[in-house]
Amino acid sequence: MASPLSSPRSTPDPDFADLIARRPHLQAHALDGLVMEEVPLVHIAREVGTPTWVYSAGTLRRRHGALRDALAEAGLDASLHFAAKANDSLAVLRVLAAEGAGADVVSEGELRAARAAGIPADRIVFSGVGKTEREIALALEEGILQINAESAEEVERISAVAAAMGRVAPVSLRINPDVDARTHAKISTGLAENKFGIAYTDAAALYARMASLPGIRPIGLAVHIGSQITEGMAAYRAAYARVAEMAAALMGRGLPVERLDCGGGLGIPYRDEVPPSPAALAGAIKATLGPLGLPVMLEPGRWIAGPAGVLLASVVLQKRGQNRRFVVLDAAMNDLVRPAMYEAWHGILPLAPDLLHAPLAPADVVGPVCESGDTFARGRDLPDLPPGALVAFLDAGAYGATMSSTYNARPLAAEVMVDGHRWAVTRPRQSHEALLANQLMPDWLGARA
Ligand SMILES: *Cc1c(COP(=O)(O)O)cnc(C)c1O
């Protein structure tokens, strides 16, 4: 990633005014402090406590609409399938379902969440390198739009499960185009060394085999080269060009190709990155896949949900170390793991109006978890933040709550949705009782205390 958490960066961090100005759902009010849509975030923090995830429904709608419009303006027959792993909150999925979005799911749990939120089965794609027989059977029972197969072994498995059920599975082949998306190594998926997809050189033969197997209807090709792509327009174009070339070859052999799946990956500006615009992505798809005249699919996750969410946290205390100030929060890496896992930079804003304009000094922002990796930011310019002061992590709507754990026996944080002047808790904070409730004591160890 361009700007790792711990190494020096060539540009100064954006200031508070800058961070707010670039996020249309956020405003700084003189009396209410940081406001999301029409709801002061301080109100939510006071009523629900912290840490708490807050999602802007308006932002989800606006960004889904912007992507849809960009694809339509490029003259593409395109459908959007929100990657549920970015955010599987039922309320988030419901907002997108109402906008006509489908879903890209990678597990039984996500398939169930998408259906529970009201996403029609015939708009759901099932991706992932290790679908179990049970997951394949569920997908077929539900009648989902397509399964993206990632290996010859999986194709055989899908065929066997479908044939045993007397069903025909619509299957796309995910090819590994062996292109470098130039993103963080942990979220690059389109290189030959990555575990994803079928080697380009093996794909045509496997596609032909799919057409001959019972229980399988070959649908097309899929590709997904990585996530948080900010400078990989060339990689996108190279990957889509390979898909186009292969699709044309397959059709030339008389094999059916109904549609092409372009995956997700479009990056967002967490700090000062300048990712490709939806129009640029649509243009790349049009230029490479357009001539085939086939419907295309997109599986965006981060681009839609990332900017829509914040994580609210409270300051536990400020610890003055030698030459360092540590701001210790009640949120930790178990809540938002992206800084620890990907060296990700997140904007951090105080919520109170006076703190948005107070003098700044560098601080390390950390959580209370017993890991040095539990560090959200180093040397970040922040005001004096006394115990109880509230802050928001920006752009936490994707790969935030979905990647949470209960490490250090910390209950899962609450989730809230804001929609205009309305807001509601969409997942109450997990209770400590619930955290212990599903554990059993072996009878030879005696009863629980
Ligand atoms: C993760 C994933 C996506 C979504 O990626 P984003 O970077 O969030 O857009 C789409 N398709 C597949 C197959 C994925 O694994």
Short mmCIF file of C-alpha atoms and ligand atoms in Angstrom, two decimals:
data_model
loop_
_atom_site.label_atom_id
_atom_site.label_comp_id
_atom_site.label_asym_id
_atom_site.label_seq_id
_atom_site.Cartn_x
_atom_site.Cartn_y
_atom_site.Cartn_z
CA MET A 1 0.00 0.00 0.00
CA ALA A 2 1.22 3.47 -0.79
CA SER A 3 1.25 4.84 2.73
CA PRO A 4 2.05 2.29 5.41
CA LEU A 5 1.15 3.15 8.98
CA SER A 6 4.66 3.05 10.33
CA SER A 7 6.98 4.41 7.66
CA PRO A 8 7.42 8.08 6.78
CA ARG A 9 5.09 9.44 4.13
CA SER A 10 5.95 12.03 1.55
CA THR A 11 2.79 14.09 2.00
CA PRO A 12 1.34 15.61 5.17
CA ASP A 13 -1.78 14.00 6.62
CA PRO A 14 -4.99 15.70 5.48
CA ASP A 15 -6.37 18.02 8.16
CA PHE A 16 -9.78 17.71 9.82
CA ALA A 17 -11.46 20.23 7.49
CA ASP A 18 -10.09 18.36 4.49
CA LEU A 19 -11.27 14.97 5.74
CA ILE A 20 -14.77 16.34 6.37
CA ALA A 21 -15.00 18.28 3.11
CA ARG A 22 -14.28 15.14 1.07
CA ARG A 23 -17.02 13.13 2.77
CA PRO A 24 -20.43 14.56 1.82
CA HIS A 25 -22.30 12.67 4.56
CA LEU A 26 -20.18 14.30 7.29
CA GLN A 27 -20.36 17.87 8.52
CA ALA A 28 -18.86 19.84 11.37
CA HIS A 29 -21.58 21.78 13.21
CA ALA A 30 -20.68 24.61 15.56
CA LEU A 31 -22.92 23.25 18.31
CA ASP A 32 -23.31 19.54 17.54
CA GLY A 33 -19.79 18.73 16.39
CA LEU A 34 -19.42 15.94 13.85
CA VAL A 35 -22.76 15.14 12.19
CA MET A 36 -23.53 12.17 9.90
CA GLU A 37 -26.35 13.04 7.48
CA GLU A 38 -28.58 14.89 10.01
CA VAL A 39 -27.59 13.04 13.17
CA PRO A 40 -24.93 14.33 15.60
CA LEU A 41 -22.62 11.40 16.23
CA VAL A 42 -22.22 12.50 19.86
CA HIS A 43 -25.90 11.63 20.42
CA ILE A 44 -25.36 8.10 19.16
CA ALA A 45 -22.22 7.63 21.23
CA ARG A 46 -24.00 8.86 24.38
CA GLU A 47 -27.05 6.64 23.88
CA VAL A 48 -25.42 3.47 22.57
CA GLY A 49 -21.97 3.74 24.11
CA THR A 50 -18.68 2.96 22.36
CA PRO A 51 -17.16 1.32 20.40
CA THR A 52 -20.00 1.56 17.87
CA TRP A 53 -20.13 1.26 14.08
CA VAL A 54 -22.36 3.80 12.36
CA TYR A 55 -23.43 3.46 8.71
CA SER A 56 -24.93 6.15 6.51
CA ALA A 57 -27.80 4.73 4.44
CA GLY A 58 -27.74 7.79 2.18
CA THR A 59 -24.08 7.19 1.37
CA LEU A 60 -24.73 3.54 0.51
CA ARG A 61 -27.52 4.60 -1.88
CA ARG A 62 -25.51 7.44 -3.38
CA ARG A 63 -22.43 5.34 -4.06
CA HIS A 64 -24.36 2.36 -5.40
CA GLY A 65 -26.18 4.79 -7.69
CA ALA A 66 -22.96 6.46 -8.83
CA LEU A 67 -21.47 3.13 -9.88
CA ARG A 68 -24.68 2.04 -11.61
CA ASP A 69 -24.90 5.37 -13.46
CA ALA A 70 -21.25 5.27 -14.57
CA LEU A 71 -21.74 1.80 -16.07
CA ALA A 72 -24.98 2.83 -17.77
CA GLU A 73 -23.42 6.01 -19.16
CA ALA A 74 -20.67 3.90 -20.73
CA GLY A 75 -23.45 2.04 -22.52
CA LEU A 76 -22.88 -1.19 -20.60
CA ASP A 77 -25.58 -3.73 -19.72
CA ALA A 78 -24.24 -4.18 -16.19
CA SER A 79 -25.46 -5.56 -12.87
CA LEU A 80 -24.00 -4.81 -9.42
CA HIS A 81 -23.45 -7.55 -6.86
CA PHE A 82 -22.36 -6.08 -3.52
CA ALA A 83 -19.54 -8.10 -1.93
CA ALA A 84 -21.14 -9.04 1.38
CA LYS A 85 -17.79 -9.76 3.02
CA ALA A 86 -17.18 -6.00 3.08
CA ASN A 87 -20.25 -5.47 5.24
CA ASP A 88 -22.81 -8.16 6.03
CA SER A 89 -25.05 -6.08 8.30
CA LEU A 90 -28.63 -6.99 7.38
CA ALA A 91 -29.63 -3.33 7.42
CA VAL A 92 -26.81 -2.41 5.03
CA LEU A 93 -27.75 -5.29 2.72
CA ARG A 94 -31.42 -4.25 2.91
CA VAL A 95 -30.64 -0.67 1.85
CA LEU A 96 -28.69 -1.99 -1.14
CA ALA A 97 -31.35 -4.61 -1.96
CA ALA A 98 -33.91 -1.80 -2.16
CA GLU A 99 -31.63 -0.10 -4.69
CA GLY A 100 -31.71 -3.24 -6.82
CA ALA A 101 -28.29 -4.55 -5.86
CA GLY A 102 -27.44 -8.21 -5.94
CA ALA A 103 -24.78 -9.82 -3.75
CA ASP A 104 -21.47 -11.57 -4.09
CA VAL A 105 -21.17 -14.10 -1.25
CA VAL A 106 -18.33 -16.37 -0.16
CA SER A 107 -19.96 -18.56 2.50
CA GLU A 108 -23.21 -20.12 3.64
CA GLY A 109 -23.44 -17.41 6.27
CA GLU A 110 -23.22 -14.61 3.73
CA LEU A 111 -25.71 -16.37 1.45
CA ARG A 112 -28.15 -16.61 4.35
CA ALA A 113 -27.53 -12.96 5.28
CA ALA A 114 -28.15 -11.77 1.73
CA ARG A 115 -31.40 -13.76 1.52
CA ALA A 116 -32.49 -12.61 5.00
CA ALA A 117 -31.95 -9.00 3.93
CA GLY A 118 -34.20 -9.51 0.92
CA ILE A 119 -31.69 -9.86 -1.90
CA PRO A 120 -33.32 -12.13 -4.50
CA ALA A 121 -31.53 -15.44 -5.07
CA ASP A 122 -31.34 -14.75 -8.79
CA ARG A 123 -29.08 -11.77 -8.07
CA ILE A 124 -26.60 -13.69 -5.92
CA VAL A 125 -23.15 -14.90 -7.01
CA PHE A 126 -21.18 -17.41 -4.92
CA SER A 127 -17.39 -16.90 -5.05
CA GLY A 128 -14.48 -18.41 -3.12
CA VAL A 129 -11.80 -21.09 -3.41
CA GLY A 130 -13.25 -23.58 -0.95
CA LYS A 131 -17.00 -24.02 -1.22
CA THR A 132 -18.17 -27.09 0.67
CA GLU A 133 -20.67 -29.59 -0.72
CA ARG A 134 -23.17 -28.27 1.77
CA GLU A 135 -22.67 -24.71 0.51
CA ILE A 136 -22.99 -25.77 -3.12
CA ALA A 137 -26.19 -27.67 -2.33
CA LEU A 138 -27.65 -24.66 -0.50
CA ALA A 139 -26.78 -22.38 -3.41
CA LEU A 140 -28.59 -24.75 -5.80
CA GLU A 141 -31.60 -25.13 -3.51
CA GLU A 142 -31.89 -21.36 -3.31
CA GLY A 143 -31.57 -21.07 -7.09
CA ILE A 144 -28.83 -18.44 -7.10
CA LEU A 145 -27.69 -16.62 -10.24
CA GLN A 146 -24.30 -18.29 -10.57
CA ILE A 147 -21.46 -20.08 -8.85
CA ASN A 148 -17.97 -18.89 -9.70
CA ALA A 149 -15.78 -22.00 -9.78
CA GLU A 150 -12.09 -21.62 -8.97
CA SER A 151 -10.59 -25.02 -9.82
CA ALA A 152 -11.05 -28.17 -11.87
CA GLU A 153 -11.63 -30.05 -8.63
CA GLU A 154 -14.43 -27.67 -7.70
CA VAL A 155 -16.06 -27.99 -11.11
CA GLU A 156 -16.22 -31.78 -10.62
CA ARG A 157 -17.66 -31.29 -7.13
CA ILE A 158 -20.35 -28.87 -8.33
CA SER A 159 -21.26 -31.29 -11.11
CA ALA A 160 -21.58 -34.20 -8.67
CA VAL A 161 -23.68 -32.23 -6.15
CA ALA A 162 -25.96 -30.78 -8.83
CA ALA A 163 -26.43 -34.08 -10.65
CA ALA A 164 -27.29 -35.83 -7.36
CA MET A 165 -29.91 -33.13 -6.70
CA GLY A 166 -31.27 -33.30 -10.23
CA ARG A 167 -30.32 -29.66 -10.74
CA VAL A 168 -28.26 -27.75 -13.26
CA ALA A 169 -25.75 -25.35 -11.75
CA PRO A 170 -25.02 -22.10 -13.60
CA VAL A 171 -21.22 -21.91 -13.34
CA SER A 172 -18.71 -19.23 -14.31
CA LEU A 173 -15.00 -19.92 -14.31
CA ARG A 174 -12.84 -17.54 -12.35
CA ILE A 175 -9.62 -17.15 -14.22
CA ASN A 176 -6.36 -15.99 -12.69
CA PRO A 177 -5.09 -13.46 -15.23
CA ASP A 178 -1.62 -13.23 -13.60
CA VAL A 179 -1.61 -9.42 -13.44
CA ASP A 180 -0.25 -7.25 -10.63
CA ALA A 181 -2.96 -5.02 -9.16
CA ARG A 182 -0.25 -3.08 -7.26
CA THR A 183 -2.10 -3.21 -3.98
CA HIS A 184 -1.10 -4.58 -0.54
CA ALA A 185 0.23 -8.17 -0.79
CA LYS A 186 -2.50 -9.42 1.56
CA ILE A 187 -5.27 -8.18 -0.74
CA SER A 188 -3.77 -8.95 -4.13
CA THR A 189 -5.55 -11.89 -5.73
CA GLY A 190 -4.76 -11.87 -9.46
CA LEU A 191 -1.17 -13.09 -9.50
CA ALA A 192 -0.27 -16.65 -10.47
CA GLU A 193 1.21 -17.10 -6.97
CA ASN A 194 -2.16 -16.29 -5.34
CA LYS A 195 -4.56 -19.12 -4.47
CA PHE A 196 -7.40 -17.68 -6.54
CA GLY A 197 -8.82 -18.73 -9.89
CA ILE A 198 -7.78 -21.07 -12.65
CA ALA A 199 -4.52 -20.60 -14.51
CA TYR A 200 -5.22 -18.79 -17.75
CA THR A 201 -3.61 -21.56 -19.78
CA ASP A 202 -5.87 -24.23 -18.23
CA ALA A 203 -9.13 -22.32 -18.44
CA ALA A 204 -10.22 -23.05 -21.99
CA ALA A 205 -9.92 -26.82 -21.62
CA LEU A 206 -11.76 -26.73 -18.30
CA TYR A 207 -14.53 -24.59 -19.77
CA ALA A 208 -14.99 -27.12 -22.55
CA ARG A 209 -15.11 -29.91 -19.97
CA MET A 210 -17.76 -27.97 -18.01
CA ALA A 211 -19.96 -28.00 -21.11
CA SER A 212 -19.78 -31.80 -21.20
CA LEU A 213 -20.36 -32.46 -17.48
CA PRO A 214 -23.78 -33.35 -16.08
CA GLY A 215 -25.35 -30.77 -13.78
CA ILE A 216 -23.40 -27.80 -15.14
CA ARG A 217 -24.37 -24.97 -17.45
CA PRO A 218 -21.32 -22.88 -18.36
CA ILE A 219 -22.26 -19.22 -17.97
CA GLY A 220 -19.09 -17.29 -18.60
CA LEU A 221 -15.86 -16.08 -17.07
CA ALA A 222 -15.07 -14.18 -13.89
CA VAL A 223 -12.04 -12.28 -12.69
CA HIS A 224 -11.14 -10.41 -9.48
CA ILE A 225 -7.59 -9.13 -9.20
CA GLY A 226 -7.49 -7.65 -5.73
CA SER A 227 -8.87 -5.05 -3.37
CA GLN A 228 -8.19 -1.38 -2.59
CA ILE A 229 -6.85 -0.88 -6.10
CA THR A 230 -5.79 2.75 -6.36
CA GLU A 231 -3.24 2.78 -9.14
CA GLY A 232 -4.08 -0.38 -11.01
CA MET A 233 -6.10 0.88 -13.96
CA ALA A 234 -3.57 -0.79 -16.25
CA ALA A 235 -3.97 -4.03 -14.29
CA TYR A 236 -7.75 -3.86 -14.63
CA ARG A 237 -7.42 -3.29 -18.36
CA ALA A 238 -4.92 -6.15 -18.74
CA ALA A 239 -7.14 -8.53 -16.77
CA TYR A 240 -10.29 -7.63 -18.71
CA ALA A 241 -8.41 -7.90 -22.01
CA ARG A 242 -7.43 -11.45 -21.11
CA VAL A 243 -11.05 -12.25 -20.21
CA ALA A 244 -12.19 -10.78 -23.53
CA GLU A 245 -9.63 -12.78 -25.47
CA MET A 246 -10.62 -16.02 -23.77
CA ALA A 247 -14.37 -15.38 -24.07
CA ALA A 248 -13.96 -14.74 -27.80
CA ALA A 249 -11.93 -17.95 -28.17
CA LEU A 250 -14.55 -19.99 -26.29
CA MET A 251 -17.38 -18.58 -28.36
CA GLY A 252 -15.31 -19.23 -31.48
CA ARG A 253 -15.29 -22.89 -30.45
CA GLY A 254 -19.05 -22.85 -30.19
CA LEU A 255 -19.12 -22.83 -26.40
CA PRO A 256 -21.83 -20.76 -24.69
CA VAL A 257 -20.75 -17.55 -22.93
CA GLU A 258 -23.67 -15.55 -21.49
CA ARG A 259 -22.04 -12.91 -19.31
CA LEU A 260 -18.75 -11.77 -17.83
CA ASP A 261 -18.01 -11.02 -14.18
CA CYS A 262 -15.52 -8.17 -13.64
CA GLY A 263 -15.08 -8.68 -9.87
CA GLY A 264 -14.58 -5.82 -7.40
CA GLY A 265 -11.51 -4.09 -6.07
CA LEU A 266 -12.06 -0.41 -6.75
CA GLY A 267 -10.14 1.53 -4.13
CA ILE A 268 -11.20 4.50 -2.01
CA PRO A 269 -9.21 7.46 -0.66
CA TYR A 270 -8.54 6.66 3.00
CA ARG A 271 -5.78 9.30 3.17
CA ASP A 272 -4.89 11.04 -0.08
CA GLU A 273 -4.96 8.21 -2.60
CA VAL A 274 -6.50 9.03 -5.98
CA PRO A 275 -8.19 5.82 -7.09
CA PRO A 276 -9.68 5.34 -10.55
CA SER A 277 -13.18 6.81 -10.85
CA PRO A 278 -16.24 4.67 -11.60
CA ALA A 279 -16.25 6.31 -15.03
CA ALA A 280 -12.65 5.22 -15.63
CA LEU A 281 -13.49 1.67 -14.56
CA ALA A 282 -16.58 1.66 -16.77
CA GLY A 283 -14.46 2.97 -19.64
CA ALA A 284 -11.91 0.18 -19.17
CA ILE A 285 -14.67 -2.43 -19.18
CA LYS A 286 -16.24 -0.87 -22.25
CA ALA A 287 -12.93 -0.74 -24.12
CA THR A 288 -11.97 -4.34 -23.40
CA LEU A 289 -15.21 -6.31 -22.96
CA GLY A 290 -17.60 -3.99 -24.78
CA PRO A 291 -16.94 -5.39 -28.27
CA LEU A 292 -18.25 -8.81 -27.13
CA GLY A 293 -21.68 -7.28 -26.50
CA LEU A 294 -22.30 -9.43 -23.41
CA PRO A 295 -23.88 -8.35 -20.12
CA VAL A 296 -21.26 -7.65 -17.44
CA MET A 297 -21.34 -7.96 -13.67
CA LEU A 298 -19.42 -6.03 -11.03
CA GLU A 299 -18.79 -7.13 -7.43
CA PRO A 300 -17.90 -3.93 -5.56
CA GLY A 301 -17.61 -4.08 -1.78
CA ARG A 302 -15.26 -1.47 -0.36
CA TRP A 303 -16.13 1.26 -2.88
CA ILE A 304 -19.80 1.23 -1.87
CA ALA A 305 -19.60 0.58 1.87
CA GLY A 306 -16.17 1.82 3.01
CA PRO A 307 -16.85 5.56 3.06
CA ALA A 308 -20.38 4.99 4.43
CA GLY A 309 -19.22 3.87 7.87
CA VAL A 310 -17.43 5.24 10.90
CA LEU A 311 -16.31 3.56 14.11
CA LEU A 312 -16.98 5.63 17.21
CA ALA A 313 -14.65 5.22 20.17
CA SER A 314 -13.99 6.88 23.53
CA VAL A 315 -10.68 7.89 25.01
CA VAL A 316 -9.88 5.77 28.08
CA LEU A 317 -6.85 7.83 29.00
CA GLN A 318 -3.89 9.68 27.58
CA LYS A 319 -0.62 8.13 28.60
CA ARG A 320 2.42 10.38 28.50
CA GLY A 321 5.39 8.22 27.56
CA GLN A 322 8.95 9.41 27.03
CA ASN A 323 8.65 11.90 24.17
CA ARG A 324 5.36 10.32 23.18
CA ARG A 325 1.70 10.77 23.87
CA PHE A 326 -0.45 7.64 23.65
CA VAL A 327 -4.17 8.11 23.23
CA VAL A 328 -5.66 4.87 24.55
CA LEU A 329 -9.14 4.15 23.18
CA ASP A 330 -11.88 1.71 24.11
CA ALA A 331 -11.82 0.44 20.51
CA ALA A 332 -9.08 -1.98 19.54
CA MET A 333 -7.68 -4.16 16.79
CA ASN A 334 -10.34 -6.75 17.55
CA ASP A 335 -12.89 -4.17 16.36
CA LEU A 336 -11.02 -2.54 13.46
CA VAL A 337 -8.14 -4.77 12.38
CA ARG A 338 -7.19 -2.99 9.14
CA PRO A 339 -4.34 -0.89 10.60
CA ALA A 340 -2.79 -3.97 12.26
CA MET A 341 -3.38 -6.27 9.29
CA TYR A 342 -2.78 -4.04 6.28
CA GLU A 343 -0.92 -1.07 7.77
CA ALA A 344 -4.01 0.88 6.78
CA TRP A 345 -4.43 4.59 7.45
CA HIS A 346 -7.84 5.75 8.73
CA GLY A 347 -8.82 9.35 9.35
CA ILE A 348 -9.50 9.98 13.05
CA LEU A 349 -11.76 12.92 13.96
CA PRO A 350 -12.88 14.16 17.38
CA LEU A 351 -16.67 14.44 17.65
CA ALA A 352 -16.98 17.48 19.94
CA PRO A 353 -17.14 20.88 18.21
CA ASP A 354 -14.44 22.47 20.37
CA LEU A 355 -12.03 19.57 19.77
CA LEU A 356 -12.39 19.97 16.00
CA HIS A 357 -10.74 23.40 16.33
CA ALA A 358 -8.34 22.88 19.25
CA PRO A 359 -4.51 23.07 18.95
CA LEU A 360 -2.91 19.87 17.64
CA ALA A 361 0.06 17.78 18.69
CA PRO A 362 1.28 14.36 17.54
CA ALA A 363 -0.05 11.28 19.28
CA ASP A 364 0.01 7.52 18.87
CA VAL A 365 -3.55 6.21 18.89
CA VAL A 366 -3.79 2.73 20.37
CA GLY A 367 -6.29 0.21 21.73
CA PRO A 368 -6.10 -1.64 25.04
CA VAL A 369 -5.40 -5.09 23.53
CA CYS A 370 -2.19 -6.83 24.60
CA GLU A 371 -0.42 -6.62 21.23
CA SER A 372 1.96 -3.95 19.95
CA GLY A 373 0.07 -4.29 16.68
CA ASP A 374 -2.94 -2.80 18.42
CA THR A 375 -1.93 0.62 17.11
CA PHE A 376 -4.30 2.64 14.93
CA ALA A 377 -2.00 5.54 14.11
CA ARG A 378 1.44 6.88 14.90
CA GLY A 379 2.41 10.52 15.14
CA ARG A 380 -1.09 11.66 14.27
CA ASP A 381 -1.88 15.35 14.86
CA LEU A 382 -4.71 15.40 17.39
CA PRO A 383 -5.94 17.80 20.07
CA ASP A 384 -5.62 17.09 23.77
CA LEU A 385 -8.12 14.25 24.25
CA PRO A 386 -9.11 13.87 27.90
CA PRO A 387 -10.70 10.66 29.20
CA GLY A 388 -14.21 10.33 27.77
CA ALA A 389 -13.48 12.37 24.64
CA LEU A 390 -15.12 10.83 21.58
CA VAL A 391 -13.51 10.14 18.22
CA ALA A 392 -14.60 8.64 14.90
CA PHE A 393 -12.52 6.43 12.63
CA LEU A 394 -13.49 7.32 9.07
CA ASP A 395 -14.12 4.97 6.15
CA ALA A 396 -14.76 2.02 8.45
CA GLY A 397 -17.83 0.76 6.62
CA ALA A 398 -16.02 -2.00 4.71
CA TYR A 399 -13.89 -4.78 6.22
CA GLY A 400 -14.57 -3.23 9.63
CA ALA A 401 -17.28 -4.98 11.62
CA THR A 402 -17.06 -8.05 9.38
CA MET A 403 -13.43 -8.60 10.38
CA SER A 404 -14.02 -8.08 14.11
CA SER A 405 -13.22 -10.73 16.68
CA THR A 406 -13.71 -11.10 20.41
CA TYR A 407 -9.96 -11.26 21.13
CA ASN A 408 -9.18 -10.34 24.74
CA ALA A 409 -12.80 -11.40 25.53
CA ARG A 410 -14.05 -8.11 24.14
CA PRO A 411 -17.72 -8.25 23.09
CA LEU A 412 -18.58 -7.33 19.50
CA ALA A 413 -19.34 -3.61 19.15
CA ALA A 414 -22.82 -2.24 18.47
CA GLU A 415 -23.95 -1.26 14.97
CA VAL A 416 -26.17 1.70 14.09
CA MET A 417 -27.70 2.95 10.85
CA VAL A 418 -28.31 6.65 10.13
CA ASP A 419 -30.83 7.61 7.44
CA GLY A 420 -31.49 11.35 7.15
CA HIS A 421 -32.69 12.49 10.58
CA ARG A 422 -33.51 8.92 11.67
CA TRP A 423 -31.17 6.46 13.29
CA ALA A 424 -31.53 3.03 14.85
CA VAL A 425 -29.43 0.36 16.49
CA THR A 426 -29.12 -2.47 13.97
CA ARG A 427 -27.05 -4.78 16.18
CA PRO A 428 -26.94 -4.23 19.93
CA ARG A 429 -23.58 -4.46 21.62
CA GLN A 430 -22.83 -8.09 22.44
CA SER A 431 -23.28 -8.65 26.16
CA HIS A 432 -20.66 -10.24 28.37
CA GLU A 433 -23.25 -12.88 29.21
CA ALA A 434 -23.67 -13.70 25.52
CA LEU A 435 -19.92 -13.90 25.12
CA LEU A 436 -19.78 -16.74 27.69
CA ALA A 437 -23.21 -18.24 27.05
CA ASN A 438 -22.38 -20.68 24.27
CA GLN A 439 -19.49 -22.37 26.07
CA LEU A 440 -19.93 -25.72 27.75
CA MET A 441 -17.94 -27.14 30.65
CA PRO A 442 -16.93 -30.83 30.34
CA ASP A 443 -18.85 -32.65 33.09
CA TRP A 444 -15.68 -34.05 34.69
CA LEU A 445 -14.48 -30.50 35.37
CA GLY A 446 -17.49 -29.60 37.49
CA ALA A 447 -20.20 -27.01 37.04
CA ARG A 448 -19.52 -23.48 35.87
CA ALA A 449 -19.22 -20.84 38.54
C1 LIG B 1 -13.52 -9.44 -1.94
C2 LIG B 1 -14.12 -9.69 -3.26
C3 LIG B 1 -14.81 -8.68 -3.92
C4 LIG B 1 -14.96 -7.28 -3.36
O1 LIG B 1 -13.76 -6.59 -3.32
P1 LIG B 1 -13.74 -5.03 -2.98
O2 LIG B 1 -12.33 -4.68 -3.01
O3 LIG B 1 -14.35 -4.88 -1.64
O4 LIG B 1 -14.53 -4.35 -4.03
C5 LIG B 1 -15.38 -8.98 -5.14
N1 LIG B 1 -15.25 -10.21 -5.69
C6 LIG B 1 -14.58 -11.20 -5.08
C7 LIG B 1 -14.49 -12.53 -5.73
C8 LIG B 1 -13.98 -10.98 -3.86
O5 LIG B 1 -13.30 -11.95 -3.25
#
